[in-house]
């Protein structure tokens, strides 16, 4: 039993790296002296030649672009052109058709693969941009500062949400047993019915003695909810101080105002330098 020559049908049906692995397995079996009647019929020189030939056969198979693949790429590029918003769709369609007509006469697989990869790169870039747009919107909607995602094509993205979030985890929870609630008649604009109905809410927090009076709506339930929100804000300021929600909002506003002032001063400096520079060139 010899392996000096590799059968043609084997290469035609198995033009992959599995052929090389199977060849190594066969040689190891042939080289086994424990099996009677088997001897090494494939020398090292021929073995290396077979490996080189199989590798070339595999690379050729990988590089071959079929007519069906080119046709599918053409359809995908035209489909991508119909979704363009900032480019003339007719111009794009004409360019794609012209490129495919120009490359129709290509025979060499290297040239066909080169132009095929260019079309695939255009589609991959489009998928990458759409993934970034989708996950950037998702990142804005979520409360996280950082989000890492991986697409089906293996594109790994890490998007950052620059919007500063406020920590509300320390806001105290109001216990209804500690509240004393009263409903009184309201006053102010809104018609005579405002002074007749007892829809003004007076809320007192027994442990701290804080009193909240709310008459921002004609609906009693809305006033009750608003009064409790105001009470929670006051309790948060008393208990948490600089870490309260109001303090965090104030710090964010101060930072934004400082950035605006810095930009304004920088712009003024650039304008002044430009005026001085231009005036120096006058005769």
Coordinates of C-alpha atoms in Angstrom, one line a residue:
X1 CA 0.0 0.0 0.0
X2 CA 1.7 3.2 -1.1
X3 CA 1.2 6.9 -1.0
X4 CA 3.7 8.1 -3.6
X5 CA 1.0 9.7 -5.6
X6 CA -2.1 11.5 -4.4
X7 CA -5.3 10.5 -6.2
X8 CA -6.8 13.3 -8.3
X9 CA -10.4 12.6 -7.1
X10 CA -9.3 13.2 -3.6
X11 CA -7.9 16.7 -4.3
X12 CA -10.9 17.6 -6.4
X13 CA -13.4 16.7 -3.6
X14 CA -11.4 17.8 -0.6
X15 CA -9.5 21.0 -1.4
X16 CA -9.2 22.2 2.2
X17 CA -6.8 21.9 5.1
X18 CA -8.5 18.7 6.2
X19 CA -6.7 17.1 3.3
X20 CA -3.3 17.9 4.9
X21 CA -4.4 16.7 8.3
X22 CA -5.8 13.5 6.9
X23 CA -2.6 13.0 4.9
X24 CA -0.5 13.3 8.1
X25 CA -2.8 10.7 9.8
X26 CA -2.3 8.3 6.9
X27 CA 1.4 8.7 7.1
X28 CA 1.5 8.0 10.8
X29 CA -0.4 4.8 10.2
X30 CA 1.9 3.7 7.5
X31 CA 5.0 4.5 9.6
X32 CA 3.7 2.4 12.4
X33 CA 6.0 -0.7 12.5
X34 CA 3.5 -2.6 14.7
X35 CA 1.2 -3.1 11.7
X36 CA 2.6 -6.0 9.7
X37 CA 2.7 -5.6 5.9
X38 CA 2.9 -1.8 6.0
X39 CA 6.0 0.2 5.1
X40 CA 6.9 3.8 4.5
X41 CA 6.2 4.4 0.8
X42 CA 6.1 8.2 0.9
X43 CA 9.5 9.8 1.3
X44 CA 10.0 13.1 3.1
X45 CA 10.7 15.0 -0.2
X46 CA 7.6 13.8 -1.8
X47 CA 5.6 14.4 1.4
X48 CA 6.7 18.1 1.4
X49 CA 5.8 18.4 -2.3
X50 CA 2.3 17.0 -1.7
X51 CA 1.8 19.4 1.2
X52 CA 2.9 22.4 -1.0
X53 CA 0.6 21.3 -3.8
X54 CA -2.3 20.9 -1.3
X55 CA -1.7 24.3 0.2
X56 CA -1.7 25.9 -3.3
X57 CA -4.9 24.0 -4.1
X58 CA -6.5 25.4 -0.9
X59 CA -5.4 29.0 -1.6
X60 CA -6.7 28.8 -5.1
X61 CA -10.1 27.5 -3.9
X62 CA -10.2 30.3 -1.3
X63 CA -9.4 33.0 -3.9
X64 CA -11.9 31.8 -6.5
X65 CA -14.8 34.2 -6.9
X66 CA -17.8 32.6 -8.6
X67 CA -20.3 34.3 -11.0
X68 CA -23.0 33.8 -8.4
X69 CA -21.0 35.7 -5.8
X70 CA -20.5 38.6 -8.1
X71 CA -24.2 38.7 -9.0
X72 CA -25.1 38.7 -5.3
X73 CA -22.7 41.5 -4.6
X74 CA -24.2 43.5 -7.5
X75 CA -27.7 43.1 -6.0
X76 CA -26.5 44.1 -2.5
X77 CA -24.8 47.2 -3.7
X78 CA -27.9 48.3 -5.6
X79 CA -30.0 47.6 -2.5
X80 CA -27.6 49.7 -0.5
X81 CA -27.9 52.5 -3.0
X82 CA -31.6 52.7 -2.5
X83 CA -31.0 53.6 1.2
X84 CA -28.7 56.6 0.5
X85 CA -29.8 59.9 1.8
X86 CA -27.0 62.4 1.2
X87 CA -26.0 61.1 -2.2
X88 CA -27.7 61.1 -5.6
X89 CA -29.2 57.6 -5.9
X90 CA -29.3 57.7 -9.7
X91 CA -25.7 58.8 -9.9
X92 CA -24.7 55.9 -7.6
X93 CA -26.7 53.4 -9.6
X94 CA -25.1 54.5 -12.9
X95 CA -21.6 54.3 -11.3
X96 CA -22.2 50.8 -10.0
X97 CA -23.6 49.5 -13.3
X98 CA -20.7 51.1 -15.2
X99 CA -18.1 49.6 -12.9
X100 CA -19.6 46.1 -13.2
X101 CA -19.7 46.5 -17.0
X102 CA -16.1 47.6 -17.1
X103 CA -15.0 44.6 -15.0
X104 CA -17.1 42.1 -16.9
X105 CA -14.2 41.1 -19.2
X106 CA -11.8 40.3 -16.3
X107 CA -10.3 36.8 -16.4
X108 CA -7.6 36.7 -13.8
X109 CA -8.8 35.6 -10.4
X110 CA -6.5 38.1 -8.7
X111 CA -8.1 41.1 -10.5
X112 CA -11.7 39.7 -9.9
X113 CA -11.0 39.2 -6.2
X114 CA -9.5 42.8 -5.9
X115 CA -12.6 44.5 -7.3
X116 CA -14.9 42.0 -5.4
X117 CA -13.2 42.9 -2.1
X118 CA -13.7 46.6 -2.9
X119 CA -17.4 46.1 -3.1
X120 CA -17.5 44.0 0.0
X121 CA -15.6 46.7 1.9
X122 CA -18.2 49.3 0.9
X123 CA -21.0 47.1 2.3
X124 CA -19.0 46.4 5.5
X125 CA -18.4 50.1 6.0
X126 CA -22.1 50.7 5.7
X127 CA -22.9 48.0 8.2
X128 CA -20.3 49.4 10.6
X129 CA -21.8 53.0 10.4
X130 CA -25.3 51.7 10.9
X131 CA -24.2 49.7 13.9
X132 CA -22.5 52.8 15.4
X133 CA -25.7 54.9 14.8
X134 CA -27.9 52.3 16.4
X135 CA -25.8 51.7 19.5
X136 CA -25.1 55.4 19.9
X137 CA -28.8 56.0 20.2
X138 CA -29.0 53.0 22.6
X139 CA -26.2 54.5 24.6
X140 CA -28.0 57.8 24.9
X141 CA -31.2 56.1 26.1
X142 CA -29.5 54.0 28.7
X143 CA -28.2 55.4 32.1
X144 CA -24.8 53.8 31.7
X145 CA -21.7 55.8 31.1
X146 CA -20.1 53.1 28.9
X147 CA -21.5 50.4 26.8
X148 CA -19.6 47.7 24.9
X149 CA -21.2 45.7 22.1
X150 CA -20.2 43.2 19.5
X151 CA -22.0 42.8 16.2
X152 CA -22.7 39.6 14.3
X153 CA -19.8 40.4 11.9
X154 CA -17.3 40.6 14.8
X155 CA -17.1 44.4 15.0
X156 CA -16.4 45.4 18.6
X157 CA -17.6 48.8 19.7
X158 CA -17.2 50.8 22.9
X159 CA -19.4 53.8 23.1
X160 CA -19.4 56.5 25.7
X161 CA -22.3 58.5 27.0
X162 CA -20.9 62.0 27.6
X163 CA -24.1 63.1 29.3
X164 CA -23.6 63.4 33.0
X165 CA -26.0 61.4 35.1
X166 CA -27.3 62.3 38.5
X167 CA -27.1 59.8 41.4
X168 CA -30.5 59.5 42.9
X169 CA -29.8 56.4 45.0
X170 CA -29.5 58.4 48.2
X171 CA -32.8 60.2 47.9
X172 CA -34.7 59.4 51.1
X173 CA -38.0 57.4 50.9
X174 CA -40.9 59.2 52.5
X175 CA -42.8 57.1 55.0
X176 CA -46.6 57.9 54.9
X177 CA -46.9 57.2 58.7
X178 CA -44.6 60.3 59.3
X179 CA -46.8 62.7 57.3
X180 CA -49.7 64.9 58.4
X181 CA -51.8 65.9 55.5
X182 CA -54.5 68.6 55.3
X183 CA -56.7 69.9 52.5
X184 CA -57.6 73.6 52.6
X185 CA -59.2 76.1 50.2
X186 CA -56.9 77.6 47.7
X187 CA -56.4 81.2 46.6
X188 CA -55.1 83.1 43.6
X189 CA -56.1 83.2 39.9
X190 CA -58.1 80.4 38.3
X191 CA -61.7 81.5 38.8
X192 CA -64.1 81.5 41.8
X193 CA -64.1 77.7 42.0
X194 CA -60.5 77.8 43.2
X195 CA -61.5 79.6 46.4
X196 CA -64.4 77.3 47.0
X197 CA -62.8 73.9 46.6
X198 CA -60.4 72.5 49.2
X199 CA -57.8 71.2 46.7
X200 CA -54.8 72.9 48.3
X201 CA -52.5 70.3 50.0
X202 CA -50.7 71.1 53.2
X203 CA -48.1 68.4 54.1
X204 CA -46.2 68.3 57.3
X205 CA -43.2 66.0 58.0
X206 CA -43.4 65.1 61.7
X207 CA -39.8 64.2 62.5
X208 CA -38.3 67.4 60.9
X209 CA -41.3 69.7 61.2
X210 CA -41.0 70.7 57.5
X211 CA -44.3 72.0 56.1
X212 CA -45.1 72.0 52.3
X213 CA -48.0 73.8 50.8
X214 CA -48.9 73.0 47.3
X215 CA -51.6 74.5 45.1
X216 CA -50.1 74.2 41.6
X217 CA -53.0 72.3 40.1
X218 CA -56.8 72.1 40.4
X219 CA -56.5 68.3 40.8
X220 CA -56.0 67.2 44.4
X221 CA -54.1 64.1 43.4
X222 CA -51.6 66.1 41.4
X223 CA -51.1 68.5 44.3
X224 CA -50.5 65.6 46.7
X225 CA -47.9 64.1 44.3
X226 CA -46.1 67.5 43.8
X227 CA -46.1 68.1 47.6
X228 CA -44.4 64.8 48.3
X229 CA -41.8 65.5 45.5
X230 CA -41.0 68.8 47.1
X231 CA -40.7 67.3 50.5
X232 CA -38.4 64.6 49.2
X233 CA -36.1 67.3 47.7
X234 CA -35.9 69.2 51.0
X235 CA -35.2 66.0 53.0
X236 CA -32.5 65.1 50.4
X237 CA -30.8 68.5 50.8
X238 CA -30.9 68.2 54.7
X239 CA -29.6 64.6 54.8
X240 CA -27.1 64.4 51.9
X241 CA -25.9 68.0 51.6
X242 CA -23.4 68.2 48.7
X243 CA -24.4 64.8 47.4
X244 CA -28.1 65.7 47.1
X245 CA -29.8 65.9 43.7
X246 CA -30.1 69.7 43.8
X247 CA -26.4 70.0 44.7
X248 CA -25.5 67.8 41.8
X249 CA -27.7 69.7 39.4
X250 CA -26.1 73.0 40.6
X251 CA -22.6 71.6 40.1
X252 CA -23.4 70.5 36.6
X253 CA -24.8 73.9 35.7
X254 CA -21.7 75.6 37.1
X255 CA -19.5 73.4 35.1
X256 CA -21.4 74.1 31.9
X257 CA -21.3 77.8 32.6
X258 CA -17.6 77.7 33.2
X259 CA -17.0 75.9 29.9
X260 CA -19.2 78.4 28.1
X261 CA -17.2 81.3 29.7
X262 CA -13.9 79.6 28.7
X263 CA -15.0 79.2 25.1
X264 CA -16.2 82.8 25.0
X265 CA -12.9 84.1 26.3
X266 CA -11.0 81.9 23.9
X267 CA -13.0 83.2 21.0
X268 CA -12.4 86.8 22.1
X269 CA -8.7 86.1 22.3
X270 CA -8.6 84.6 18.8
X271 CA -10.5 87.5 17.4
X272 CA -8.2 90.0 19.0
X273 CA -5.1 88.2 17.8
X274 CA -6.6 88.1 14.3
X275 CA -7.3 91.8 14.3
X276 CA -3.8 92.6 15.5
X277 CA -2.2 90.3 12.9
X278 CA -4.3 91.7 10.1
X279 CA -3.6 95.3 11.1
X280 CA 0.1 94.7 11.1
X281 CA 0.0 93.9 7.3
X282 CA -1.7 97.2 6.4
X283 CA 0.7 99.6 4.5

